[in-house]
Coordinates of C-alpha atoms and ligand atoms in Angstrom, one line a residue:
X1 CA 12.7 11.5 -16.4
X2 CA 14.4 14.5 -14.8
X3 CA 18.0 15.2 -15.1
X4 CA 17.7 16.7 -11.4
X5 CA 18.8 14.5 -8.7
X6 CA 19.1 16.9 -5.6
X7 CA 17.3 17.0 -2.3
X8 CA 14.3 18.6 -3.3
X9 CA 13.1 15.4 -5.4
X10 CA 14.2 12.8 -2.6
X11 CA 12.4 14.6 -0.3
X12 CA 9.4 14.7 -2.5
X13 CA 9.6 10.8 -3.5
X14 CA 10.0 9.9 0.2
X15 CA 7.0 11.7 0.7
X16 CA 4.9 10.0 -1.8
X17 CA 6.1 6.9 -0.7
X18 CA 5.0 7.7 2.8
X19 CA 1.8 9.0 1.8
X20 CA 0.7 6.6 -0.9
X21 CA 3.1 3.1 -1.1
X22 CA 2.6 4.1 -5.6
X23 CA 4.8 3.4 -7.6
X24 CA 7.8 5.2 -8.0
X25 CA 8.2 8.4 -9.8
X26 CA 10.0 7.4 -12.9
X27 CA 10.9 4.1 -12.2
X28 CA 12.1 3.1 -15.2
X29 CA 14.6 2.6 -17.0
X30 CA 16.6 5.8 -14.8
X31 CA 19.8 4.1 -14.4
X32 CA 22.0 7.0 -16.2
X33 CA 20.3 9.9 -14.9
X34 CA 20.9 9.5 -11.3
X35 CA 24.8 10.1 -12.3
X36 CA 24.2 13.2 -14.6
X37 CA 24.3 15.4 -11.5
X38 CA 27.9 14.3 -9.9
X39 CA 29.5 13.9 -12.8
X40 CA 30.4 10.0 -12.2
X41 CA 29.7 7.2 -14.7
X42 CA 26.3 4.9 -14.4
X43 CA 26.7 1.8 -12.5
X44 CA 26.3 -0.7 -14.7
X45 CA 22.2 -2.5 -13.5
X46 CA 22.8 -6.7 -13.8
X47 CA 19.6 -8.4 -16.0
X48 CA 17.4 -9.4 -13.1
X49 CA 13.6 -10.5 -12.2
X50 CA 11.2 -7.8 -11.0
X51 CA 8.5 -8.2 -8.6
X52 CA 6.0 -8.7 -11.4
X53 CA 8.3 -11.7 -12.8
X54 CA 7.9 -13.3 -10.0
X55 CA 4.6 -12.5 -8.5
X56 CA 5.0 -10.6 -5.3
X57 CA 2.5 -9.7 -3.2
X58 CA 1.9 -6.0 -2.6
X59 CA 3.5 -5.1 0.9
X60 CA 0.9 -4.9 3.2
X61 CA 1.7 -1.5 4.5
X62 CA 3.8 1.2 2.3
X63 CA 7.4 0.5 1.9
X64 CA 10.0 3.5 3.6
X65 CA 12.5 5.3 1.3
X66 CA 14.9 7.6 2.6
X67 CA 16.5 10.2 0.4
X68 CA 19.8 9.2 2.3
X69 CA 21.6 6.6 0.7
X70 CA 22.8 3.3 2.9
X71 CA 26.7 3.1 3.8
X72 CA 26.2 -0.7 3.8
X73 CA 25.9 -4.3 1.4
X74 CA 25.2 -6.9 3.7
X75 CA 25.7 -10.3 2.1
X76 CA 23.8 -13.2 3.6
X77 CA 22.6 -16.3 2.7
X78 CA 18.6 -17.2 3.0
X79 CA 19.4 -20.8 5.1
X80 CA 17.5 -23.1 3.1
X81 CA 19.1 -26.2 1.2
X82 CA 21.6 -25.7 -1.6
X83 CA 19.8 -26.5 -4.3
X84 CA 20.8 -28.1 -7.5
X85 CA 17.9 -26.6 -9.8
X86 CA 19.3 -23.5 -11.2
X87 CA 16.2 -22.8 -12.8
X88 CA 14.8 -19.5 -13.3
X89 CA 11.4 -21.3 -12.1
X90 CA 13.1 -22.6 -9.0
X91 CA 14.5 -18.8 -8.2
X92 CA 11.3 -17.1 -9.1
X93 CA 9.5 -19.8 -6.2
X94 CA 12.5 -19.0 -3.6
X95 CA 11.3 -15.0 -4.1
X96 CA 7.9 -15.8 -3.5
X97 CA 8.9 -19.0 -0.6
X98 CA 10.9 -15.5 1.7
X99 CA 8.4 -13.4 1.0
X100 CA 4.9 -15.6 2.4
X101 CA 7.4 -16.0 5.3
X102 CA 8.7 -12.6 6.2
X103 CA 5.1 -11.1 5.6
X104 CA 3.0 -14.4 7.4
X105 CA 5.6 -15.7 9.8
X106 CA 7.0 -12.7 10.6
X107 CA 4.8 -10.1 10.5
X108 CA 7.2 -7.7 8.6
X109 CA 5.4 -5.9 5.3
X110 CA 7.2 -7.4 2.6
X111 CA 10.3 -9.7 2.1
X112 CA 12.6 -8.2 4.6
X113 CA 15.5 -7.9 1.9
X114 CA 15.8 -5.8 -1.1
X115 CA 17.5 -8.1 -3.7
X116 CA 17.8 -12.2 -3.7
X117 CA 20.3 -14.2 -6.1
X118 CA 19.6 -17.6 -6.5
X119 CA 22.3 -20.7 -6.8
X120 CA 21.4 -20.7 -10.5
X121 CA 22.6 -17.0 -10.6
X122 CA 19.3 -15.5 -11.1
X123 CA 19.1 -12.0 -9.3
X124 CA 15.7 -11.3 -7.9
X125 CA 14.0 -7.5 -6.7
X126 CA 13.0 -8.3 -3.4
X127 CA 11.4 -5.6 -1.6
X128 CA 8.7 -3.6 -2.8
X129 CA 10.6 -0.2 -4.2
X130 CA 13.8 -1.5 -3.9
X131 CA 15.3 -1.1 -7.7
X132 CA 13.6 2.0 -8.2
X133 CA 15.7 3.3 -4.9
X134 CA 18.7 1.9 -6.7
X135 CA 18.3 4.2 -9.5
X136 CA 17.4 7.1 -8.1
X137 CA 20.1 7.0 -4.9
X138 CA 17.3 6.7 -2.4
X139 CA 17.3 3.6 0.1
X140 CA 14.3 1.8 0.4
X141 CA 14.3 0.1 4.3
X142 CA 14.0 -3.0 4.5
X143 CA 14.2 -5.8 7.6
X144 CA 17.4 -7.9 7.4
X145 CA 19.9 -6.7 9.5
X146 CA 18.5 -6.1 13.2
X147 CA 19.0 -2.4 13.8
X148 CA 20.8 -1.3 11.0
X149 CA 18.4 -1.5 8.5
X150 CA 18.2 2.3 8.5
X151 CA 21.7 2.4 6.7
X152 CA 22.3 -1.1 5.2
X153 CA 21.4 -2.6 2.0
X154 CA 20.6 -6.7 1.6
X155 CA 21.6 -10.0 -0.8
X156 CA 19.8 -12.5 0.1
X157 CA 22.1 -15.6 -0.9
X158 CA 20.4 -18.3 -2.0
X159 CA 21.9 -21.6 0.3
X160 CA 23.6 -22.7 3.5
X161 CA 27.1 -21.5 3.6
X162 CA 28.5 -22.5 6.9
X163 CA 30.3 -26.1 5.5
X164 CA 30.9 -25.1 1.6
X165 CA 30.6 -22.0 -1.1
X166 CA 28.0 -21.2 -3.4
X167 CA 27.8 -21.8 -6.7
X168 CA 29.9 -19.7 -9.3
X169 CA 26.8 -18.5 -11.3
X170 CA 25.6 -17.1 -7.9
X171 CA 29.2 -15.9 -7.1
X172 CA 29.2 -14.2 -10.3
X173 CA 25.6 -12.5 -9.8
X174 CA 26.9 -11.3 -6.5
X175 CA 30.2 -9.5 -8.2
X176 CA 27.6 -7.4 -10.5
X177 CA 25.1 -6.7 -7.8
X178 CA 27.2 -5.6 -5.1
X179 CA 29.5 -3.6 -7.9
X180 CA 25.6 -2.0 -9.3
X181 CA 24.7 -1.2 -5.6
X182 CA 28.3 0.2 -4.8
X183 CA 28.6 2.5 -8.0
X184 CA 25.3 3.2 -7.5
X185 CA 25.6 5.1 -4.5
X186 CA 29.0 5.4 -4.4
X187 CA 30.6 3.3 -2.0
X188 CA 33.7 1.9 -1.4
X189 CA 33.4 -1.9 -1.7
X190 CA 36.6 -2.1 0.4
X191 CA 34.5 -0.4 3.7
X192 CA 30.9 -1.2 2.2
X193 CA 30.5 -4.5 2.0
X194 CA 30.0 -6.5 5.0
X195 CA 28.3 -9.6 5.9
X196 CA 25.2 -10.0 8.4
X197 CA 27.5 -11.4 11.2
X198 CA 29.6 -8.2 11.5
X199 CA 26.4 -6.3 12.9
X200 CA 24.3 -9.3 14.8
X201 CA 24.7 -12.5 16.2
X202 CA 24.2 -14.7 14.0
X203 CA 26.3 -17.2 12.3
X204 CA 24.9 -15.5 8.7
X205 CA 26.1 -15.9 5.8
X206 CA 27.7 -18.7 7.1
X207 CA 31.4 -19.3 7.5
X208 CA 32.2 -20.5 3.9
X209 CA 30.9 -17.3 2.2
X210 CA 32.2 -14.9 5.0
X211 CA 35.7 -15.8 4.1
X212 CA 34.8 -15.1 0.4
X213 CA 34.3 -11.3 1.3
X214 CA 37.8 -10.2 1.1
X215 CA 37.9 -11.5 -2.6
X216 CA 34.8 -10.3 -3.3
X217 CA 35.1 -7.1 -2.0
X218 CA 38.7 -6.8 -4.7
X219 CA 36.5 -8.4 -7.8
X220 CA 33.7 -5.4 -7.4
X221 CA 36.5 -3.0 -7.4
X222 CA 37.8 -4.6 -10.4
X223 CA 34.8 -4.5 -12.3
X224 CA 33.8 -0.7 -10.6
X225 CA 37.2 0.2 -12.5
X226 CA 36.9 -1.3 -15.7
X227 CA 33.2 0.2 -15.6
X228 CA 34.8 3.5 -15.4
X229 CA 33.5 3.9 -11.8
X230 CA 35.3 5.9 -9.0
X231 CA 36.2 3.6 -6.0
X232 CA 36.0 4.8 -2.6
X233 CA 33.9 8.3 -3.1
X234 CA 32.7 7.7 0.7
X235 CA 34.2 5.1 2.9
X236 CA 32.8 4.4 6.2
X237 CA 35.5 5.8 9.1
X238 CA 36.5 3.1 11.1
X239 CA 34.7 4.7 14.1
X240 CA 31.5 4.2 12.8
X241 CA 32.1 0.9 11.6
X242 CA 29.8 -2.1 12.9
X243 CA 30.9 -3.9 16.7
X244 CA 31.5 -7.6 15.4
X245 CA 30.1 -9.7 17.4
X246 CA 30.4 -12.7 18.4
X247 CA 29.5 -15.7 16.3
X248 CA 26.4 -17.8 18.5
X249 CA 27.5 -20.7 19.1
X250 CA 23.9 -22.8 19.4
X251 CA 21.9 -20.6 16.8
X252 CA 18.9 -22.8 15.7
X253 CA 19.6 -23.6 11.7
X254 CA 16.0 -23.2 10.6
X255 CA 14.7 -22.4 7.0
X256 CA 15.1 -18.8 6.3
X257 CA 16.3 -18.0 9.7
X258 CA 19.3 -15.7 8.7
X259 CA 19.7 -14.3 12.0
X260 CA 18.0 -11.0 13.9
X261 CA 16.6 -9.2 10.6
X262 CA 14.1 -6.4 12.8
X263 CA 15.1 -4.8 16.2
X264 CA 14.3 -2.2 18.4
X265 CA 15.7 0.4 16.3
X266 CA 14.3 -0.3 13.5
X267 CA 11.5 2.0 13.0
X268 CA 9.5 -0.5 9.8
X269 CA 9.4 -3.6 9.3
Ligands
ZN301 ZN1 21.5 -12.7 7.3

């Protein structure tokens, strides 16, 4: 794989995507490289299931990737029970569960998210492209955060967190993907990480992990630090910071409804 990481090879890979849905030019394995141009260490990629481990569909049009990287993690949770098989079976079958419904309920082209980690801690690819974006500092677009999707990157959360927290295997697999995703592109997990409720209506993640934030927001920083990573290399200004709005208070609790995941800016789905 190339050491060169500059415009010229987003722009290329954005087009190919665009063109063909393939695979990803140098996919694999690219974690260190996409740091050897700015100088910063590699974000260190948690063990997780690929879209071959758990048998995705192909999307049924090509995925988007933008050269520009997202300013935004958006935690959520995926509303379905809170399961007490931690299995990797039981994960693997969630994957495929959100993605027959965002493609045949929804209509979108793939699961709408780009990673899932299950109450087992198991961390999942979601979307078609959506690691291979990771490493090279591209953002692949998916559909889970109405209107936004263009600059916003999503956890899928296995459970219901309105009344109680998730489990600390999944707590921990959160810490390490939202530190990967942060180093990765260089956010500051302080302004970065958000949760779907600060951009829609929508009660998502739910009240129990949207109080975690603050704590998890200073646990990716400690582990960005003792990974050698720099903190805070772009931080969102407040100005362009999402509205907040208000919580709904008679949103229908409905399996996999997370809230408004597509909207009228959203230009794929
Ligand atoms: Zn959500």
């Amino acid at each position: 794989m190339s050491q060169h990481h500059g415009p010229d090879r987003r722009t290329l890979l954005q087009g190919a995507a665009a063109a063909s849905g393939a695979v990803l030019v140098g996919g694999a394995f690219g974690v260190s490289t996409a740091h050897a141009a700015t100088g910063t260490a590699a974000a260190a990629e948690p063990p997780m299931y690929f879209r071959a481990d758990w048998g995705a569909r192909p999307p049924s049009s090509p995925v988007q990737v933008l050269a520009t990287p997202p300013a935004y993690v958006v935690v959520h949770h995926t509303a379905t029970a809170n399961s007490t098989d931690y299995s990797d079976a039981h994960a693997l079958a969630l994957s495929r569960s959100i993605q027959n419904f965002h493609m045949d309920s929804n209509g979108w082209a793939d699961a709408g998210q780009q990673f899932t980690i299950s109450r087992g801690g198991h961390i999942m690819e979601g979307r078609d492209r959506a690691v291979p974006a990771v490493r090279e500092g591209s953002h692949c677009v998916g559909a889970h955060v109405a209107n936004n999707n263009s600059t916003c990157v999503g956890i899928e959360n296995e459970g219901t967190y309105m009344d109680v927290g998730p489990t600390q295997a999944l707590t921990d697999s959160l810490v390490a993907t939202l530190a990967w995703l942060c180093g990765a592109y260089g956010l500051n997990p302080h302004s970065a990480i958000l949760g779907h409720r600060d951009f829609n209506a929508t009660a998502c993640p739910g009240d129990v992990l949207y109080a975690m934030l603050p704590d998890l927001r200073n646990a990716v920083a400690g582990v960005m630090l003792a990974q050698g990573l720099e903190i805070g290399a772009r931080t969102v200004p407040a100005e362009d910071r999402p509205t907040y709005p208000p919580v709904p208070e008679d949103e229908p609790r409905r399996e996999f409804h997370h809230g408004p995941g597509r909207g009228a800016d959203d230009f794929t789905r």
